[in-house]
Tab-separated table of C-alpha atoms and ligand atoms in Angstrom:
chain	number	residue	atom	x	y	z
A	1265	MET	CA	51.507	38.603	11.018
A	1266	SER	CA	55.181	39.304	11.822
A	1267	ASP	CA	57.549	37.543	9.497
A	1268	ASP	CA	60.085	36.034	11.877
A	1269	THR	CA	62.577	35.280	9.106
A	1270	GLU	CA	63.114	38.930	8.188
A	1271	PRO	CA	65.383	41.086	10.351
A	1272	GLN	CA	63.478	43.681	12.386
A	1273	LYS	CA	64.325	47.317	12.845
A	1274	THR	CA	63.231	49.613	15.660
A	1275	VAL	CA	61.695	52.794	14.257
A	1276	ARG	CA	60.218	55.958	15.786
A	1277	LEU	CA	56.462	56.232	15.289
A	1278	TRP	CA	54.515	58.549	17.674
A	1279	ASP	CA	55.720	61.931	18.900
A	1280	PHE	CA	55.671	62.695	22.640
A	1281	PRO	CA	52.736	65.172	22.533
A	1282	VAL	CA	50.423	62.608	20.875
A	1283	ARG	CA	51.343	59.954	23.453
A	1284	LEU	CA	50.816	62.435	26.281
A	1285	PHE	CA	47.468	63.404	24.692
A	1286	HIS	CA	46.363	59.773	24.445
A	1287	TRP	CA	47.101	58.634	27.979
A	1288	ALA	CA	45.992	61.927	29.553
A	1289	LEU	CA	42.715	61.553	27.629
A	1290	VAL	CA	42.269	58.001	28.934
A	1291	ILE	CA	42.890	59.195	32.523
A	1292	ALA	CA	40.572	62.224	32.121
A	1293	ILE	CA	37.707	60.156	30.652
A	1294	ALA	CA	38.124	57.482	33.317
A	1295	THR	CA	38.115	60.201	36.010
A	1296	SER	CA	34.937	61.806	34.545
A	1297	TRP	CA	33.237	58.440	34.540
A	1298	TRP	CA	34.390	57.433	38.009
A	1299	SER	CA	33.638	60.812	39.644
A	1300	ASN	CA	30.129	60.652	38.209
A	1301	GLN	CA	29.602	57.233	39.760
A	1302	GLU	CA	30.865	58.638	43.039
A	1303	VAL	CA	28.767	61.828	42.642
A	1304	MET	CA	31.769	64.142	42.931
A	1305	ILE	CA	30.569	66.755	40.494
A	1306	ASP	CA	33.497	69.186	40.988
A	1307	ILE	CA	36.017	66.520	40.041
A	1308	HIS	CA	33.690	65.447	37.216
A	1309	ALA	CA	33.656	68.984	35.802
A	1310	LEU	CA	37.431	69.393	36.211
A	1311	ALA	CA	38.113	66.115	34.382
A	1312	GLY	CA	35.647	67.205	31.678
A	1313	TYR	CA	37.457	70.546	31.197
A	1314	SER	CA	40.720	68.598	30.830
A	1315	VAL	CA	39.131	66.506	28.069
A	1316	LEU	CA	38.082	69.723	26.326
A	1317	ALA	CA	41.619	71.161	26.518
A	1318	LEU	CA	43.107	67.882	25.257
A	1319	VAL	CA	40.696	67.700	22.309
A	1320	LEU	CA	41.410	71.342	21.417
A	1321	PHE	CA	45.137	70.549	21.485
A	1322	ARG	CA	44.710	67.441	19.301
A	1323	ILE	CA	42.762	69.374	16.648
A	1324	ILE	CA	45.560	71.975	16.399
A	1325	TRP	CA	48.233	69.240	16.499
A	1326	GLY	CA	46.391	67.544	13.621
A	1327	PHE	CA	47.441	70.523	11.464
A	1328	VAL	CA	50.860	71.510	12.850
A	1329	GLY	CA	52.150	68.312	14.539
A	1330	SER	CA	54.482	65.613	13.204
A	1331	SER	CA	53.736	64.587	9.614
A	1332	ASN	CA	52.117	61.264	10.583
A	1333	VAL	CA	49.683	62.708	13.142
A	1334	ARG	CA	48.287	65.346	10.767
A	1335	PHE	CA	44.711	64.624	9.695
A	1336	SER	CA	45.685	65.052	6.040
A	1337	SER	CA	48.193	62.192	6.349
A	1338	PHE	CA	45.872	59.529	7.774
A	1339	LEU	CA	42.363	60.256	6.482
A	1340	ALA	CA	41.885	58.050	3.422
A	1341	GLY	CA	38.977	57.733	0.966
A	1342	PRO	CA	36.442	54.861	1.117
A	1343	GLY	CA	38.343	52.826	-1.513
A	1344	LYS	CA	41.466	52.661	0.661
A	1345	VAL	CA	39.455	51.882	3.793
A	1346	ILE	CA	37.621	48.990	2.088
A	1347	GLY	CA	40.880	47.760	0.538
A	1348	TYR	CA	42.524	47.732	3.972
A	1349	MET	CA	39.589	45.895	5.611
A	1350	ARG	CA	39.736	43.235	2.844
A	1351	LYS	CA	43.455	42.680	3.474
A	1352	LEU	CA	43.038	42.595	7.251
A	1353	PRO	CA	42.285	38.847	7.711
A	1354	ASN	CA	45.209	37.457	5.707
A	1355	GLY	CA	47.415	40.429	4.790
A	1356	SER	CA	51.141	40.361	5.480
A	1357	VAL	CA	52.836	42.830	7.793
A	1358	ARG	CA	53.889	44.784	4.689
A	1359	ASP	CA	50.247	45.162	3.571
A	1360	LEU	CA	48.939	46.216	6.953
A	1361	THR	CA	51.651	48.420	8.470
A	1362	TYR	CA	51.542	52.206	8.052
A	1363	PRO	CA	53.922	54.816	9.488
A	1364	GLY	CA	50.865	56.269	11.276
A	1365	HIS	CA	47.193	55.283	11.629
A	1366	ASN	CA	45.990	52.748	9.055
A	1367	PRO	CA	43.088	53.808	6.754
A	1368	ALA	CA	40.407	52.211	8.959
A	1369	GLY	CA	41.997	53.229	12.266
A	1370	GLY	CA	42.331	56.824	11.039
A	1371	TRP	CA	38.560	57.243	10.829
A	1372	MET	CA	38.156	55.603	14.225
A	1373	VAL	CA	40.465	58.282	15.647
A	1374	ILE	CA	38.108	60.958	14.272
A	1375	VAL	CA	35.042	59.188	15.701
A	1376	LEU	CA	36.658	58.946	19.161
A	1377	ILE	CA	37.768	62.592	19.167
A	1378	LEU	CA	34.321	63.770	17.988
A	1379	LEU	CA	32.459	61.702	20.593
A	1380	VAL	CA	34.574	62.880	23.526
A	1381	ALA	CA	34.346	66.483	22.241
A	1382	ILE	CA	30.525	66.251	22.100
A	1383	GLN	CA	30.519	64.827	25.640
A	1384	ALA	CA	32.728	67.577	27.070
A	1385	ILE	CA	30.939	70.422	25.228
A	1386	SER	CA	27.444	69.195	26.148
A	1387	GLY	CA	28.660	68.937	29.763
A	1388	LEU	CA	29.263	72.706	29.790
A	1389	PHE	CA	25.504	73.128	29.320
A	1390	ALA	CA	24.374	70.226	31.527
A	1391	SER	CA	22.771	70.598	34.916
A	1392	GLU	CA	21.421	68.601	37.802
A	1393	ASP	CA	18.905	70.410	40.020
A	1394	THR	CA	17.396	67.761	42.248
A	1395	PHE	CA	20.331	66.394	44.160
A	1396	LEU	CA	23.666	68.019	43.281
A	1397	PHE	CA	22.346	71.487	42.364
A	1398	PHE	CA	25.063	71.893	39.777
A	1399	ASP	CA	24.915	73.957	36.578
A	1400	GLY	CA	27.508	73.624	33.831
A	1401	PRO	CA	29.327	76.979	33.309
A	1402	LEU	CA	27.436	77.835	30.092
A	1403	VAL	CA	23.895	76.901	31.224
A	1404	ALA	CA	23.142	80.506	32.178
A	1405	TYR	CA	23.783	81.672	28.598
A	1406	VAL	CA	21.255	79.467	26.806
A	1407	SER	CA	17.492	78.921	26.834
A	1408	SER	CA	16.087	76.099	28.943
A	1409	ASP	CA	15.248	74.208	25.715
A	1410	VAL	CA	18.882	74.284	24.607
A	1411	ALA	CA	20.015	73.326	28.114
A	1412	SER	CA	17.698	70.329	28.275
A	1413	THR	CA	18.773	69.202	24.779
A	1414	MET	CA	22.413	69.416	25.906
A	1415	ASN	CA	21.543	67.459	29.052
A	1416	PHE	CA	19.925	64.806	26.876
A	1417	ILE	CA	22.977	64.685	24.568
A	1418	HIS	CA	25.297	64.402	27.608
A	1419	HIS	CA	23.349	61.437	28.996
A	1420	THR	CA	22.907	59.676	25.610
A	1421	ASN	CA	26.283	60.251	23.941
A	1422	ILE	CA	28.125	58.534	26.801
A	1423	ASN	CA	26.673	55.229	25.531
A	1424	LEU	CA	28.231	55.854	22.108
A	1425	ILE	CA	31.558	56.504	23.899
A	1426	TYR	CA	31.254	53.168	25.739
A	1427	GLY	CA	30.670	51.403	22.394
A	1428	ALA	CA	33.442	53.185	20.507
A	1429	VAL	CA	36.014	52.753	23.299
A	1430	ALA	CA	35.125	49.047	23.604
A	1431	LEU	CA	35.638	48.585	19.858
A	1432	HIS	CA	38.879	50.599	20.023
A	1433	VAL	CA	40.341	48.553	22.873
A	1434	LEU	CA	39.193	45.276	21.255
A	1435	ALA	CA	40.928	46.339	18.020
A	1436	ALA	CA	44.169	46.996	19.943
A	1437	ILE	CA	43.877	43.554	21.600
A	1438	PHE	CA	43.091	41.950	18.202
A	1439	TYR	CA	46.338	43.344	16.727
A	1440	LEU	CA	48.263	42.210	19.806
A	1441	MET	CA	46.881	38.655	20.138
A	1442	ILE	CA	45.945	37.703	16.574
A	1443	LYS	CA	48.276	39.817	14.444
A	1444	ARG	CA	51.120	39.796	16.962
A	1445	GLU	CA	51.614	43.551	16.501
A	1446	ASN	CA	52.063	45.575	19.679
A	1447	LEU	CA	50.388	48.890	18.810
A	1448	ILE	CA	49.756	49.580	22.505
A	1449	GLY	CA	53.477	49.480	23.314
A	1450	ALA	CA	54.112	51.900	20.453
A	1451	MET	CA	51.534	54.349	21.877
A	1452	ILE	CA	53.438	54.190	25.200
A	1453	THR	CA	57.078	54.261	24.082
A	1454	GLY	CA	56.710	55.937	20.672
A	1455	VAL	CA	58.783	53.266	18.938
A	1456	ARG	CA	57.850	50.117	17.060
A	1457	LYS	CA	59.677	47.112	15.584
A	1458	VAL	CA	59.009	46.550	11.883
A	1459	PRO	CA	60.581	44.368	9.156
A	1460	GLU	CA	63.612	46.115	7.660
A	1461	SER	CA	62.037	46.158	4.196
A	1462	ILE	CA	59.327	48.627	5.275
A	1463	ALA	CA	61.400	50.709	7.707
A	1464	ALA	CA	62.100	53.355	5.041
A	1465	GLY	CA	58.518	54.701	5.258
A	1466	PHE	CA	59.052	55.398	8.954
A	1467	MET	CA	62.321	57.253	8.283
A	1468	GLN	CA	60.330	59.803	6.288
A	1469	ILE	CA	58.221	60.904	9.262
A	1470	ARG	CA	59.021	64.550	10.047
A	1471	PHE	CA	58.789	64.979	13.822
A	1472	ALA	CA	57.509	68.293	15.166
A	1473	SER	CA	59.108	69.911	18.221
A	1474	PRO	CA	57.727	68.364	21.432
A	1475	VAL	CA	58.260	71.729	23.152
A	1476	LEU	CA	55.874	73.310	20.639
A	1477	GLY	CA	53.362	70.547	21.413
A	1478	ILE	CA	53.544	71.126	25.177
A	1479	ALA	CA	53.280	74.895	24.644
A	1480	ILE	CA	50.123	74.460	22.520
A	1481	LEU	CA	48.673	72.086	25.129
A	1482	LEU	CA	49.317	74.654	27.900
A	1483	VAL	CA	47.661	77.413	25.850
A	1484	CYS	CA	44.625	75.141	25.273
A	1485	GLY	CA	44.443	74.457	29.016
A	1486	LEU	CA	44.612	78.193	29.754
A	1487	ALA	CA	41.952	78.949	27.124
A	1488	VAL	CA	39.499	76.441	28.650
A	1489	TRP	CA	40.261	77.632	32.195
A	1490	GLY	CA	39.775	81.271	31.088
A	1491	MET	CA	36.489	80.464	29.357
A	1492	VAL	CA	35.103	78.640	32.399
A	1493	THR	CA	36.265	81.356	34.830
A	1494	LEU	CA	34.825	84.166	32.691
A	1495	ALA	CA	31.545	82.312	32.180
A	1496	ARG	CA	31.145	81.770	35.924
A	1497	GLY	CA	31.708	85.523	36.346
B	982	LIG	C1	34.302	64.033	28.289
B	982	LIG	C2	34.054	64.432	29.523
B	982	LIG	C3	32.838	63.951	30.285
B	982	LIG	C4	32.363	62.661	30.455
B	982	LIG	C5	32.981	61.372	29.926
B	982	LIG	C6	31.166	62.770	31.226
B	982	LIG	C7	30.372	61.700	31.608
B	982	LIG	C8	29.180	61.789	32.278
B	982	LIG	C9	28.340	60.682	32.628
B	982	LIG	C10	28.636	59.222	32.320
B	982	LIG	C11	27.247	61.175	33.260
B	982	LIG	C12	26.078	60.392	33.803
B	982	LIG	C13	25.056	60.216	32.733
B	982	LIG	C14	23.907	59.374	33.172
B	982	LIG	O1	23.778	59.100	34.373
B	982	LIG	O2	23.118	59.002	32.289
B	982	LIG	C15	27.406	62.608	33.364
B	982	LIG	C16	26.533	63.467	33.988
B	982	LIG	C17	26.748	64.825	34.168
B	982	LIG	N1	27.823	65.549	33.732
B	982	LIG	FE1	29.357	64.829	32.628
B	982	LIG	N2	30.924	64.096	31.526
B	982	LIG	C18	31.932	64.852	30.976
B	982	LIG	C19	32.077	66.218	31.057
B	982	LIG	C20	31.278	67.071	31.803
B	982	LIG	C21	31.487	68.493	31.998
B	982	LIG	C22	32.623	69.304	31.366
B	982	LIG	C23	30.493	68.947	32.799
B	982	LIG	C24	30.228	70.337	33.322
B	982	LIG	C25	31.135	71.133	33.763
B	982	LIG	C26	29.645	67.827	33.106
B	982	LIG	C27	28.511	67.891	33.895
B	982	LIG	C28	27.662	66.860	34.128
B	982	LIG	C29	26.410	66.987	34.870
B	982	LIG	C30	25.856	68.242	35.497
B	982	LIG	C31	25.834	65.708	34.888
B	982	LIG	C32	24.530	65.309	35.527
B	982	LIG	C33	24.792	64.653	36.833
B	982	LIG	C34	23.690	63.712	37.203
B	982	LIG	O3	22.684	63.629	36.490
B	982	LIG	O4	23.852	63.044	38.234
B	982	LIG	N3	30.153	66.698	32.493
B	982	LIG	N4	28.604	62.963	32.745
B	983	LIG	C1	38.855	56.398	27.167
B	983	LIG	C2	39.449	55.502	26.434
B	983	LIG	C3	40.212	55.807	25.151
B	983	LIG	C4	40.039	56.811	24.238
B	983	LIG	C5	39.009	57.934	24.243
B	983	LIG	C6	41.068	56.607	23.208
B	983	LIG	C7	41.245	57.431	22.112
B	983	LIG	C8	42.258	57.301	21.175
B	983	LIG	C9	42.585	58.253	20.149
B	983	LIG	C10	41.837	59.579	19.936
B	983	LIG	C11	43.634	57.761	19.448
B	983	LIG	C12	44.369	58.453	18.311
B	983	LIG	C13	45.681	58.991	18.799
B	983	LIG	C14	46.078	60.234	18.025
B	983	LIG	O1	46.491	60.161	16.870
B	983	LIG	O2	45.919	61.308	18.605
B	983	LIG	C15	43.993	56.487	20.007
B	983	LIG	C16	45.004	55.661	19.553
B	983	LIG	C17	45.346	54.477	20.148
B	983	LIG	N1	44.812	53.947	21.311
B	983	LIG	FE1	43.327	54.719	22.403
B	983	LIG	N2	41.825	55.514	23.527
B	983	LIG	C18	41.329	55.002	24.701
B	983	LIG	C19	41.812	53.911	25.399
B	983	LIG	C20	42.800	53.092	24.945
B	983	LIG	C21	43.281	51.918	25.661
B	983	LIG	C22	42.768	51.448	27.030
B	983	LIG	C23	44.238	51.359	24.883
B	983	LIG	C24	45.067	50.122	25.157
B	983	LIG	C25	44.528	48.954	25.302
B	983	LIG	C26	44.369	52.171	23.677
B	983	LIG	C27	45.234	51.916	22.645
B	983	LIG	C28	45.446	52.755	21.575
B	983	LIG	C29	46.411	52.474	20.520
B	983	LIG	C30	47.293	51.247	20.408
B	983	LIG	C31	46.349	53.563	19.628
B	983	LIG	C32	47.166	53.713	18.340
B	983	LIG	C33	46.420	53.041	17.219
B	983	LIG	C34	47.259	52.974	15.956
B	983	LIG	O3	48.382	52.431	16.002
B	983	LIG	O4	46.788	53.466	14.914
B	983	LIG	N3	43.482	53.213	23.759
B	983	LIG	N4	43.142	56.232	21.080
């Protein structure tokens, strides 16, 4: 997709808090999954609480963060999404590059955040009484019907996460191998190389203070920790 004849410019794309959120989320989900395989329920719960804090942070950051990570900036109507998907096979870099999530990717971001939020919240009400004797911190506050529904959701929704994450990673590999666009590198370093003719759009991104982002993340962590500690009594 890259037009080799046009000079490239390095532009800033993702703020530090969003990159921290992304890779911390990947580590926390992987840890939840792995600790479950290894039946280490305390680590499983801890990783799950981290996911909850990260999701809480991302929702707030979607309203007060840098201009291109706000939900209002990347959630497009169906017309734009379909238009983007049509251009995807043959579109030029100019057609397909956005100073943020593209119209299709933007909705995928919402799906991923919703799925991991459902997983972490249902975990608070999940229990295992035959082998691990573990109750999620909020089990005691709900009826056994609600608790068993939450248990069911926790065990079913994980399959949707597997599917969505597989699609997400395949999409990133598709852009890298087929479109020759390194979106993964941009999510790590925060910068991206784009043709000079479209660099102006990236110059208009208003970056929020990373210190504010870290402060909000810490408050979210404290809020989840406080909730769990209070609930356990
Ligand atoms: C997004 C974060 C989380 C992920 C990805 C996750 C993932 C999983 C997975 C894959 C299973 C096994 C499901 C199965 O065998 O069908 C499981 C079971 C379980 N999870 Fe989570 N979980 C998360 C958060 C939590 C939290 C926050 C808690 C509670 C504090 C929790 C408590 C449990 C319990 C009690 C089980 C049942 C254990 C068992 O049946 O062996 N999870 N979780
Ligand atoms: C547990 C696994 C993962 C989850 C839950 C996940 C979730 C997400 C979320 C929520 C975003 C949106 C970022 C934001 O605006 O806050 C995102 C973006 C992104 N993720 Fe992941 N991710 C996962 C794994 C990965 C992996 C393994 C890779 C690399 C191969 C990757 C590559 C990317 C890239 C490149 C973007 C930016 C997409 C764009 O340019 O629009 N993700 N991911």
